[in-house]
Amino acid sequence: MECGGNKMVIKPVRTSKKLGNGEEEEALLSPNSRLFHEPNYNVHIIAIMGWKVPVDVDAMKGELQHKVLKHPRFSSLQVMDESDGNGKMRLVPTSVNLDDHITVPDLKPNPNNMDTDKLVEDYISNLSTTTLDTSKPLWDLHILNVKTSHAKATSIFRFHHSLGDGVSLISLLLSCFRKSSDPTSLPTLPVSSSSSSSKGKSNLSISNRKNICSLIWQYVVKLRLFISLLFNTIVDVLLFVATALFLKDSQSPFTAAQGFKSSTRQRFIYRTVSLDDIKFIKNATNCTVNDVMLGITQAALSRYIHRRYVEVEGKRKFSLERMRCRATVIVNLRPALGVHAVSKMIEKNAAVIQGNCFAFVIIPLNIVQLENPLDYVRKAKTTMDRTKHSLASLCTFYVLQFILKFFGFKGATTLAARVVSQTTLIFSNVAGPLEEVSWSGHPLAFLAPTCYGHPGLMVHACSYAKQLTFAVAVDEGLIPDPNQLGDDFVDALMLIKEAALSKFRTKID
């Protein structure tokens, strides 16, 4: 590992293509995973977990030994294949000493300042200035037995993104948990169902057989939908390419100004809200939970900009109405295995994580003051409905594969990094357990996955039981008061909920 200026660069360990004694070749790291070893695309995933009781370190070690270490990516080195000189990497099995991967710091709050929340926040922030040691499997666990306003203890599970995508890693992590109500049962993850839509299609098909006019109308509708799908896909792909080449979002407090020097330190702020409140808004607006999360994000960013740069300073430095503000949304392209499938595969010593398989979708954000807070959700629904009727995620994935094949890892990471840097924020969400869960007798208070290594602002959302946690990651030099931005997410939810309640009361009256 080298440190030059403000950038930390990983130098992969080099080794031969095969192990000694004529053994078989090691597993090859997928090209998509290999991308994360490029200096300009060195991304780490962190899962911040709050606990309702102090952590018993030995109990957690036992679960890691019997679950996580059975997966080859957590018990192998990622080494450079020097035989062909094309930058490929292989997974070489190695013995793992858990003590080399688990850190239990002795955090002692200053007696004059007992703000343990700030102490934990600073510790997690300091992790973003470091990278994982490539002479060991690329993961570690930090256990902070310090009481905060969020939990009795906090742990940070850190992975290098080359181990796999967020959905796969969270599924593997959750396989270590059990339901608090039944210590023998694995957690349950939400599963989307398309039964209602397929039922509607079946009824439509039956009714359309009645006469030739209905049949013709059916094909006209399908043709129209196909044309719309094709048009949306072409527009989205062209915008993606334009963003990679020249199209940049308007200057705002969330984007780096010209001459801004990115720091190596990230700030991680997380706020937990009621999932029941989100579902109430969802039902009031006839949309999805994802629509509500995006609506809350838009409302929170709008509140932050308006309060800090309009109300306080008394004048606008830019026009909110004309501001181009977009989000790069991370879309998982591989179906999630689920916790039960992951647990069975671990028992059989089978590979659970198959690498990284995701794509980018760029969507517009409405960053403006709206009189009716519910309009943030309605606008989010319109945006997401249009995005769903597009194949942009698949197309951008294959665009990246094309660049990777013909221009190598450097070309592919340059494309991906430019798309991210030209937009205002990165948005992602992960579905957590439906019920409260425990790890070796430690009940979980909250789960906040996020990552660092990308510039600018990142918003991640993760559901857990009856709550949802927003995790905001931001460059330390970009937003001077990230905690206020975190509070804006809670305030935005409360305003939207109140508007939904008013709508409900109006209907009753």
Coordinates of C-alpha atoms in Angstrom, one line a residue:
M1 CA 0.0 0.0 0.0
E2 CA 1.3 3.5 -0.9
C3 CA 0.2 6.9 0.3
G4 CA 0.8 9.8 -2.0
G5 CA -0.6 13.1 -1.2
N6 CA -4.3 12.7 -0.4
K7 CA -4.7 9.4 -2.3
M8 CA -4.3 5.9 -0.9
V9 CA -3.3 3.4 -3.6
I10 CA -3.6 -0.4 -3.3
K11 CA -0.8 -2.5 -4.8
P12 CA -2.1 -6.0 -5.2
V13 CA 0.2 -8.9 -4.0
R14 CA 1.7 -10.7 -7.0
T15 CA 2.0 -14.5 -7.2
S16 CA 2.1 -17.3 -9.8
K17 CA -0.9 -18.6 -11.7
K18 CA -1.0 -21.9 -9.9
L19 CA -0.2 -23.2 -6.5
G20 CA 2.7 -25.5 -6.0
N21 CA 2.7 -29.4 -6.2
G22 CA 0.6 -29.3 -9.4
E23 CA -2.6 -28.2 -7.7
E24 CA -5.5 -26.7 -9.8
E25 CA -5.6 -23.0 -10.6
E26 CA -7.2 -20.7 -8.1
A27 CA -10.5 -19.0 -8.8
L28 CA -10.3 -16.0 -11.1
L29 CA -11.6 -12.7 -9.8
S30 CA -14.4 -11.5 -12.1
P31 CA -13.6 -8.4 -14.3
N32 CA -16.3 -6.4 -12.5
S33 CA -14.7 -7.1 -9.2
R34 CA -11.2 -6.5 -10.5
L35 CA -12.3 -2.9 -11.4
F36 CA -12.4 -2.0 -7.7
H37 CA -8.6 -2.4 -7.4
E38 CA -8.0 0.5 -9.7
P39 CA -6.6 3.5 -7.8
N40 CA -9.5 5.8 -9.0
Y41 CA -12.2 3.3 -8.1
N42 CA -11.0 1.8 -4.8
V43 CA -14.4 1.5 -3.0
H44 CA -15.0 -0.1 0.4
I45 CA -18.4 -1.1 1.8
I46 CA -19.1 -0.6 5.5
A47 CA -22.1 -2.0 7.5
I48 CA -22.7 0.0 10.6
M49 CA -24.6 -2.1 13.2
G50 CA -26.0 -0.8 16.4
W51 CA -26.6 -3.3 19.3
K52 CA -29.1 -3.2 22.2
V53 CA -26.5 -4.7 24.5
P54 CA -22.7 -4.5 24.9
V55 CA -20.9 -6.8 22.5
D56 CA -19.4 -10.2 23.6
V57 CA -16.4 -10.3 21.3
D58 CA -15.7 -14.1 21.7
A59 CA -19.4 -14.9 20.8
M60 CA -19.1 -12.9 17.6
K61 CA -15.8 -14.6 16.7
G62 CA -17.5 -18.0 16.9
E63 CA -20.2 -17.0 14.5
L64 CA -17.7 -15.6 12.1
Q65 CA -15.6 -18.8 12.3
H66 CA -18.6 -21.0 11.5
K67 CA -20.3 -18.9 8.9
V68 CA -18.3 -16.1 7.2
L69 CA -15.0 -17.9 7.0
K70 CA -16.5 -20.8 5.1
H71 CA -16.9 -18.5 2.1
P72 CA -13.8 -18.5 -0.1
R73 CA -13.8 -14.8 -0.7
F74 CA -13.4 -14.2 3.1
S75 CA -10.6 -16.7 3.5
S76 CA -8.6 -16.0 0.3
L77 CA -6.0 -13.5 -0.8
Q78 CA -6.6 -11.5 -4.0
V79 CA -3.4 -11.8 -5.9
M80 CA -2.2 -10.6 -9.2
D81 CA -1.8 -13.1 -12.0
E82 CA 1.7 -12.4 -13.4
S83 CA 1.6 -15.0 -16.1
D84 CA -0.3 -13.1 -18.8
G85 CA 0.4 -9.5 -17.8
N86 CA -3.2 -8.3 -18.4
G87 CA -4.0 -7.4 -14.8
K88 CA -6.2 -10.4 -13.9
M89 CA -6.4 -11.4 -10.2
R90 CA -7.0 -14.7 -8.6
L91 CA -8.3 -15.9 -5.2
V92 CA -5.7 -17.9 -3.3
P93 CA -6.9 -19.7 -0.2
T94 CA -5.1 -18.9 3.0
S95 CA -5.3 -19.5 6.7
V96 CA -7.2 -16.8 8.6
N97 CA -6.4 -15.6 12.1
L98 CA -9.6 -13.8 13.3
D99 CA -7.5 -11.6 15.7
D100 CA -5.9 -10.0 12.6
H101 CA -9.3 -9.0 11.3
I102 CA -11.1 -7.9 14.5
T103 CA -10.3 -4.6 16.3
V104 CA -11.7 -3.7 19.7
P105 CA -10.4 -0.2 20.4
D106 CA -10.4 1.2 23.9
L107 CA -12.4 4.4 23.4
K108 CA -12.3 6.6 26.4
P109 CA -14.5 9.7 26.2
N110 CA -13.0 13.0 27.3
P111 CA -14.4 13.7 30.8
N112 CA -15.0 17.3 29.9
N113 CA -16.9 16.2 26.8
M114 CA -19.0 13.0 27.1
D115 CA -20.3 13.2 23.6
T116 CA -19.9 9.5 22.7
D117 CA -21.9 10.0 19.5
K118 CA -19.2 12.3 18.2
L119 CA -16.5 9.8 19.4
V120 CA -18.1 6.9 17.4
E121 CA -18.7 9.2 14.4
D122 CA -15.1 10.3 14.3
Y123 CA -13.9 6.7 14.6
I124 CA -15.9 5.6 11.6
S125 CA -14.9 8.7 9.7
N126 CA -11.2 7.9 10.3
L127 CA -11.7 4.4 8.8
S128 CA -12.4 6.2 5.5
T129 CA -8.9 7.5 5.4
T130 CA -7.5 3.9 5.3
T131 CA -7.6 0.9 3.0
L132 CA -7.6 -2.8 3.8
D133 CA -4.3 -4.6 3.9
T134 CA -4.0 -6.7 0.8
S135 CA -1.7 -9.2 2.5
K136 CA -4.9 -10.6 4.2
P137 CA -8.4 -11.3 3.0
L138 CA -10.1 -7.9 2.4
W139 CA -12.4 -7.5 5.3
D140 CA -12.3 -6.5 9.0
L141 CA -14.7 -5.9 11.9
H142 CA -14.4 -3.0 14.4
I143 CA -16.3 -3.4 17.7
L144 CA -17.0 -0.2 19.7
N145 CA -18.4 -1.0 23.2
V146 CA -19.4 2.5 23.8
K147 CA -23.0 3.6 24.6
T148 CA -24.4 6.2 22.2
S149 CA -27.9 7.8 21.7
H150 CA -28.4 5.2 19.0
A151 CA -27.3 1.9 20.7
K152 CA -25.5 0.3 23.6
A153 CA -22.6 -0.7 21.3
T154 CA -21.6 -0.2 17.7
S155 CA -19.7 -2.4 15.2
I156 CA -18.5 -1.7 11.8
F157 CA -18.1 -4.5 9.3
R158 CA -15.8 -3.4 6.5
F159 CA -15.4 -5.1 3.1
H160 CA -13.5 -4.3 0.0
H161 CA -16.1 -3.9 -2.9
S162 CA -14.2 -6.5 -4.9
L163 CA -15.6 -9.2 -2.5
G164 CA -19.1 -8.6 -4.0
D165 CA -21.9 -6.2 -4.3
G166 CA -23.9 -4.8 -1.4
V167 CA -26.9 -7.1 -1.8
S168 CA -24.7 -10.3 -1.7
L169 CA -22.6 -9.1 1.2
I170 CA -25.6 -8.1 3.3
S171 CA -27.2 -11.5 2.6
L172 CA -24.1 -13.2 3.8
L173 CA -23.9 -11.0 6.9
L174 CA -27.5 -11.7 7.7
S175 CA -26.9 -15.4 7.6
C176 CA -25.1 -14.9 10.9
F177 CA -28.3 -13.6 12.5
R178 CA -31.4 -15.4 13.9
K179 CA -34.9 -14.1 14.7
S180 CA -35.0 -12.7 18.2
S181 CA -38.4 -14.3 18.7
D182 CA -37.0 -17.7 17.6
P183 CA -33.2 -18.2 17.9
T184 CA -33.4 -21.3 15.6
S185 CA -34.9 -19.4 12.7
L186 CA -33.1 -17.4 10.0
P187 CA -34.3 -13.8 9.3
T188 CA -36.9 -13.2 6.6
L189 CA -36.3 -10.8 3.8
P190 CA -39.1 -9.1 1.9
V191 CA -39.8 -10.6 -1.5
S192 CA -41.5 -8.7 -4.3
S193 CA -44.4 -10.4 -6.0
S194 CA -45.7 -9.9 -9.4
S195 CA -48.7 -12.1 -9.0
S196 CA -51.2 -9.3 -9.2
S197 CA -49.8 -8.0 -12.4
S198 CA -49.8 -11.4 -14.0
K199 CA -53.4 -11.9 -12.9
G200 CA -54.4 -8.7 -14.6
K201 CA -52.7 -9.8 -17.8
S202 CA -54.5 -13.1 -17.7
N203 CA -57.9 -11.4 -17.3
L204 CA -57.1 -9.0 -20.1
S205 CA -56.1 -11.9 -22.4
I206 CA -59.4 -13.7 -21.8
S207 CA -61.5 -10.6 -22.4
N208 CA -59.6 -9.8 -25.6
R209 CA -60.6 -13.1 -27.2
K210 CA -64.2 -12.0 -27.4
N211 CA -63.9 -10.0 -30.6
I212 CA -61.5 -9.0 -33.2
C213 CA -61.6 -5.3 -32.2
S214 CA -60.4 -6.0 -28.7
L215 CA -57.6 -8.1 -30.2
I216 CA -56.5 -5.3 -32.5
W217 CA -56.6 -2.8 -29.6
Q218 CA -54.5 -5.2 -27.5
Y219 CA -51.7 -5.2 -30.1
V220 CA -52.0 -1.4 -30.5
V221 CA -51.4 -1.0 -26.8
K222 CA -48.5 -3.4 -26.8
L223 CA -46.9 -1.6 -29.8
R224 CA -47.3 1.7 -28.0
L225 CA -45.7 0.3 -24.9
F226 CA -42.9 -1.1 -26.9
I227 CA -42.2 2.2 -28.7
S228 CA -42.3 4.0 -25.3
L229 CA -39.9 1.4 -23.9
L230 CA -37.5 1.8 -26.8
F231 CA -37.7 5.6 -26.7
N232 CA -37.1 5.8 -23.0
T233 CA -34.1 3.4 -23.3
I234 CA -32.5 5.3 -26.1
V235 CA -32.9 8.6 -24.3
D236 CA -31.5 7.2 -21.0
V237 CA -28.5 5.6 -22.7
L238 CA -27.7 8.8 -24.6
L239 CA -28.0 10.8 -21.3
F240 CA -25.7 8.3 -19.6
V241 CA -23.1 8.6 -22.4
A242 CA -23.4 12.4 -22.4
T243 CA -22.9 12.5 -18.6
A244 CA -19.8 10.4 -19.0
L245 CA -18.5 12.8 -21.6
F246 CA -19.6 16.3 -20.8
L247 CA -23.1 16.8 -19.2
K248 CA -22.6 17.9 -15.6
D249 CA -25.1 18.8 -12.9
S250 CA -25.5 22.5 -11.9
Q251 CA -23.3 23.9 -9.2
S252 CA -24.9 23.4 -5.7
P253 CA -23.8 22.9 -2.1
F254 CA -23.8 19.1 -2.8
T255 CA -21.4 19.3 -5.8
A256 CA -17.7 20.0 -5.7
A257 CA -16.9 23.5 -6.9
Q258 CA -14.2 24.1 -9.5
G259 CA -10.8 23.8 -7.8
F260 CA -12.3 21.8 -4.9
K261 CA -9.7 19.3 -3.5
S262 CA -11.4 16.1 -2.4
S263 CA -10.3 14.9 1.0
T264 CA -9.6 11.3 1.9
R265 CA -12.0 11.6 4.9
Q266 CA -15.7 10.9 4.7
R267 CA -18.4 11.7 7.2
F268 CA -21.1 9.0 7.9
I269 CA -24.4 10.2 9.3
Y270 CA -27.3 7.8 9.9
R271 CA -30.9 8.5 11.0
T272 CA -33.5 5.9 11.8
V273 CA -37.2 6.6 11.1
S274 CA -40.5 4.6 11.4
L275 CA -41.2 2.2 8.5
D276 CA -44.9 2.3 9.5
D277 CA -44.8 6.1 8.8
I278 CA -43.3 5.4 5.4
K279 CA -45.9 2.8 4.6
F280 CA -48.7 5.2 5.7
I281 CA -47.4 7.7 3.2
K282 CA -47.1 5.0 0.6
N283 CA -50.8 4.1 1.0
A284 CA -51.9 7.7 1.0
T285 CA -50.1 8.4 -2.3
N286 CA -50.7 5.0 -3.9
C287 CA -47.0 4.5 -4.6
T288 CA -44.1 2.2 -3.4
V289 CA -41.8 2.4 -0.5
N290 CA -38.9 3.2 -2.9
D291 CA -41.0 6.2 -4.2
V292 CA -41.4 7.5 -0.6
M293 CA -37.7 7.1 0.2
L294 CA -36.8 9.0 -3.0
G295 CA -39.4 11.7 -2.1
I296 CA -38.0 12.0 1.4
T297 CA -34.5 12.4 0.0
Q298 CA -35.6 15.2 -2.4
A299 CA -37.4 17.0 0.4
A300 CA -34.4 16.7 2.8
L301 CA -32.0 18.1 0.2
S302 CA -34.4 20.9 -0.6
R303 CA -34.8 21.8 3.1
Y304 CA -31.0 21.9 3.5
I305 CA -30.4 24.1 0.5
H306 CA -33.3 26.5 1.3
R307 CA -32.4 27.0 4.9
R308 CA -28.7 27.3 4.6
Y309 CA -28.4 29.3 1.3
V310 CA -31.7 31.1 1.0
E311 CA -33.1 31.8 4.4
V312 CA -29.9 32.4 6.4
E313 CA -27.9 34.4 3.8
G314 CA -30.9 36.2 2.5
K315 CA -30.1 35.7 -1.2
R316 CA -29.7 32.9 -3.7
K317 CA -26.4 32.0 -5.2
F318 CA -28.2 29.9 -7.8
S319 CA -31.7 29.3 -9.1
L320 CA -33.3 26.3 -7.6
E321 CA -35.9 26.2 -10.4
R322 CA -33.3 26.0 -13.1
M323 CA -30.8 23.8 -11.3
R324 CA -30.0 20.4 -12.9
C325 CA -29.7 17.9 -10.1
R326 CA -29.6 14.2 -10.7
A327 CA -28.9 11.0 -8.8
T328 CA -26.9 8.0 -9.9
V329 CA -29.0 5.0 -8.7
I330 CA -27.3 1.7 -8.1
V331 CA -29.4 -1.2 -9.6
N332 CA -28.7 -4.8 -8.7
L333 CA -29.0 -7.0 -11.8
R334 CA -28.5 -10.4 -10.1
P335 CA -31.5 -11.9 -8.3
A336 CA -30.9 -12.0 -4.5
L337 CA -30.3 -15.5 -3.2
G338 CA -32.0 -14.8 0.1
V339 CA -30.7 -15.6 3.6
H340 CA -32.0 -19.2 3.7
A341 CA -30.3 -20.1 0.4
V342 CA -27.1 -18.4 1.6
S343 CA -27.2 -20.4 4.8
K344 CA -27.6 -23.7 3.0
M345 CA -24.8 -22.9 0.6
I346 CA -22.5 -22.1 3.5
E347 CA -23.3 -25.5 5.1
K348 CA -22.3 -27.1 1.8
N349 CA -19.1 -25.0 1.6
A350 CA -20.4 -23.6 -1.7
A351 CA -19.5 -20.1 -3.0
V352 CA -22.2 -17.7 -1.9
I353 CA -21.0 -14.5 -3.5
Q354 CA -20.4 -14.5 -7.2
G355 CA -18.8 -11.1 -7.4
N356 CA -20.4 -7.8 -8.6
C357 CA -23.3 -7.5 -10.9
F358 CA -24.9 -4.0 -10.9
A359 CA -25.5 -1.1 -13.1
F360 CA -26.1 2.7 -13.0
V361 CA -29.3 4.5 -13.8
I362 CA -29.4 8.3 -13.8
I363 CA -32.6 9.9 -12.6
P364 CA -33.6 13.6 -12.2
L365 CA -34.2 15.1 -8.7
N366 CA -36.7 17.8 -7.8
I367 CA -34.7 20.1 -5.5
V368 CA -37.1 22.9 -5.0
Q369 CA -39.5 24.2 -2.2
L370 CA -43.0 22.8 -2.7
E371 CA -46.1 24.0 -0.9
N372 CA -47.5 20.5 -0.5
P373 CA -44.8 18.1 0.9
L374 CA -46.7 15.1 -0.7
D375 CA -45.7 16.5 -4.1
Y376 CA -42.1 15.3 -3.4
V377 CA -43.4 11.7 -3.3
R378 CA -45.7 12.2 -6.3
K379 CA -42.8 13.6 -8.3
A380 CA -40.6 10.7 -7.2
K381 CA -43.3 8.2 -8.3
T382 CA -43.5 9.8 -11.7
T383 CA -39.7 9.6 -12.1
M384 CA -39.5 6.0 -10.9
D385 CA -42.4 4.8 -13.0
R386 CA -40.7 6.2 -16.1
T387 CA -37.4 4.6 -15.1
K388 CA -39.0 1.2 -14.6
H389 CA -40.3 1.5 -18.2
S390 CA -36.7 1.6 -19.6
L391 CA -33.9 -0.9 -20.2
A392 CA -31.3 1.6 -19.3
S393 CA -29.8 -0.4 -16.5
L394 CA -29.1 -3.4 -18.7
C395 CA -27.8 -1.2 -21.5
T396 CA -25.4 0.8 -19.2
F397 CA -24.1 -2.5 -17.8
Y398 CA -23.2 -3.7 -21.3
V399 CA -21.8 -0.3 -22.2
L400 CA -19.4 -0.7 -19.2
Q401 CA -18.6 -4.3 -20.3
F402 CA -17.8 -3.0 -23.8
I403 CA -15.4 -0.4 -22.4
L404 CA -13.9 -3.0 -20.2
K405 CA -13.2 -5.3 -23.1
F406 CA -11.7 -2.8 -25.5
F407 CA -10.2 -0.2 -23.2
G408 CA -9.3 -2.3 -20.1
F409 CA -9.8 -1.7 -16.4
K410 CA -8.5 1.9 -16.5
G411 CA -11.0 2.9 -19.2
A412 CA -13.9 1.2 -17.5
T413 CA -13.2 2.8 -14.1
T414 CA -12.7 6.2 -15.8
L415 CA -16.1 6.0 -17.3
A416 CA -17.8 4.9 -14.1
A417 CA -16.0 7.5 -12.0
R418 CA -16.9 10.3 -14.4
V419 CA -20.6 9.4 -14.4
V420 CA -20.6 9.5 -10.6
S421 CA -18.7 12.8 -10.4
Q422 CA -20.9 14.5 -13.0
T423 CA -24.1 13.9 -11.0
T424 CA -25.1 15.3 -7.6
L425 CA -25.4 12.2 -5.5
I426 CA -25.4 8.4 -5.4
F427 CA -28.6 6.7 -4.2
S428 CA -29.0 3.0 -3.2
N429 CA -31.2 0.9 -1.0
V430 CA -31.1 -2.5 0.6
A431 CA -33.9 -4.6 2.1
G432 CA -33.2 -5.8 5.6
P433 CA -35.0 -8.4 7.8
L434 CA -38.7 -8.1 8.3
E435 CA -38.4 -9.0 12.0
E436 CA -36.0 -8.1 14.9
V437 CA -32.9 -10.3 14.8
S438 CA -29.9 -11.2 17.0
W439 CA -26.3 -12.3 16.4
S440 CA -25.2 -14.8 19.1
G441 CA -27.6 -13.3 21.6
H442 CA -26.9 -9.7 20.6
P443 CA -30.2 -8.0 19.5
L444 CA -29.7 -5.6 16.6
A445 CA -30.8 -2.0 17.1
F446 CA -30.2 -0.8 13.6
L447 CA -28.4 -1.6 10.4
A448 CA -26.8 1.2 8.2
P449 CA -24.8 0.0 5.2
T450 CA -22.9 2.6 3.2
C451 CA -19.6 2.9 1.4
Y452 CA -16.6 5.2 0.8
G453 CA -14.3 5.8 -2.1
H454 CA -16.7 7.7 -4.3
P455 CA -16.5 11.5 -4.4
G456 CA -19.4 13.7 -3.3
L457 CA -22.6 12.8 -1.6
M458 CA -24.1 9.3 -1.1
V459 CA -27.5 8.3 0.4
H460 CA -28.2 4.7 1.3
A461 CA -31.4 3.4 2.8
C462 CA -31.9 0.1 4.6
S463 CA -35.1 -1.3 6.2
Y464 CA -35.0 -3.4 9.4
A465 CA -38.1 -4.7 11.2
K466 CA -40.4 -1.7 11.7
Q467 CA -37.8 0.9 10.9
L468 CA -35.7 2.3 8.1
T469 CA -32.3 3.9 8.4
F470 CA -30.9 6.6 6.0
A471 CA -27.1 6.6 5.9
V472 CA -25.5 9.7 4.4
A473 CA -21.9 9.6 3.4
V474 CA -20.2 12.9 2.3
D475 CA -16.8 14.3 1.7
E476 CA -15.7 16.1 4.8
G477 CA -14.9 19.3 2.9
L478 CA -18.1 19.4 0.9
I479 CA -20.8 19.9 3.5
P480 CA -19.8 21.6 6.8
D481 CA -22.7 20.4 8.9
P482 CA -23.6 16.8 7.8
N483 CA -25.5 16.2 11.1
Q484 CA -28.0 18.9 10.1
L485 CA -28.5 17.3 6.8
G486 CA -29.2 14.0 8.6
D487 CA -31.8 15.8 10.7
D488 CA -33.4 17.1 7.6
F489 CA -34.2 13.6 6.5
V490 CA -36.2 13.1 9.8
D491 CA -37.9 16.5 9.5
A492 CA -38.8 15.8 5.8
L493 CA -40.5 12.6 6.8
M494 CA -42.5 14.3 9.5
L495 CA -43.7 17.0 7.1
I496 CA -44.7 14.5 4.5
K497 CA -46.5 12.4 7.1
E498 CA -48.4 15.4 8.4
A499 CA -49.5 16.3 4.9
A500 CA -50.7 12.7 4.4
L501 CA -52.6 12.8 7.7
S502 CA -54.2 16.1 6.7
K503 CA -55.3 14.5 3.4
F504 CA -56.7 11.5 5.4
R505 CA -58.6 13.8 7.8
T506 CA -60.1 15.8 4.9
K507 CA -61.4 12.5 3.3
I508 CA -63.1 11.6 6.6
D509 CA -64.7 15.0 7.0

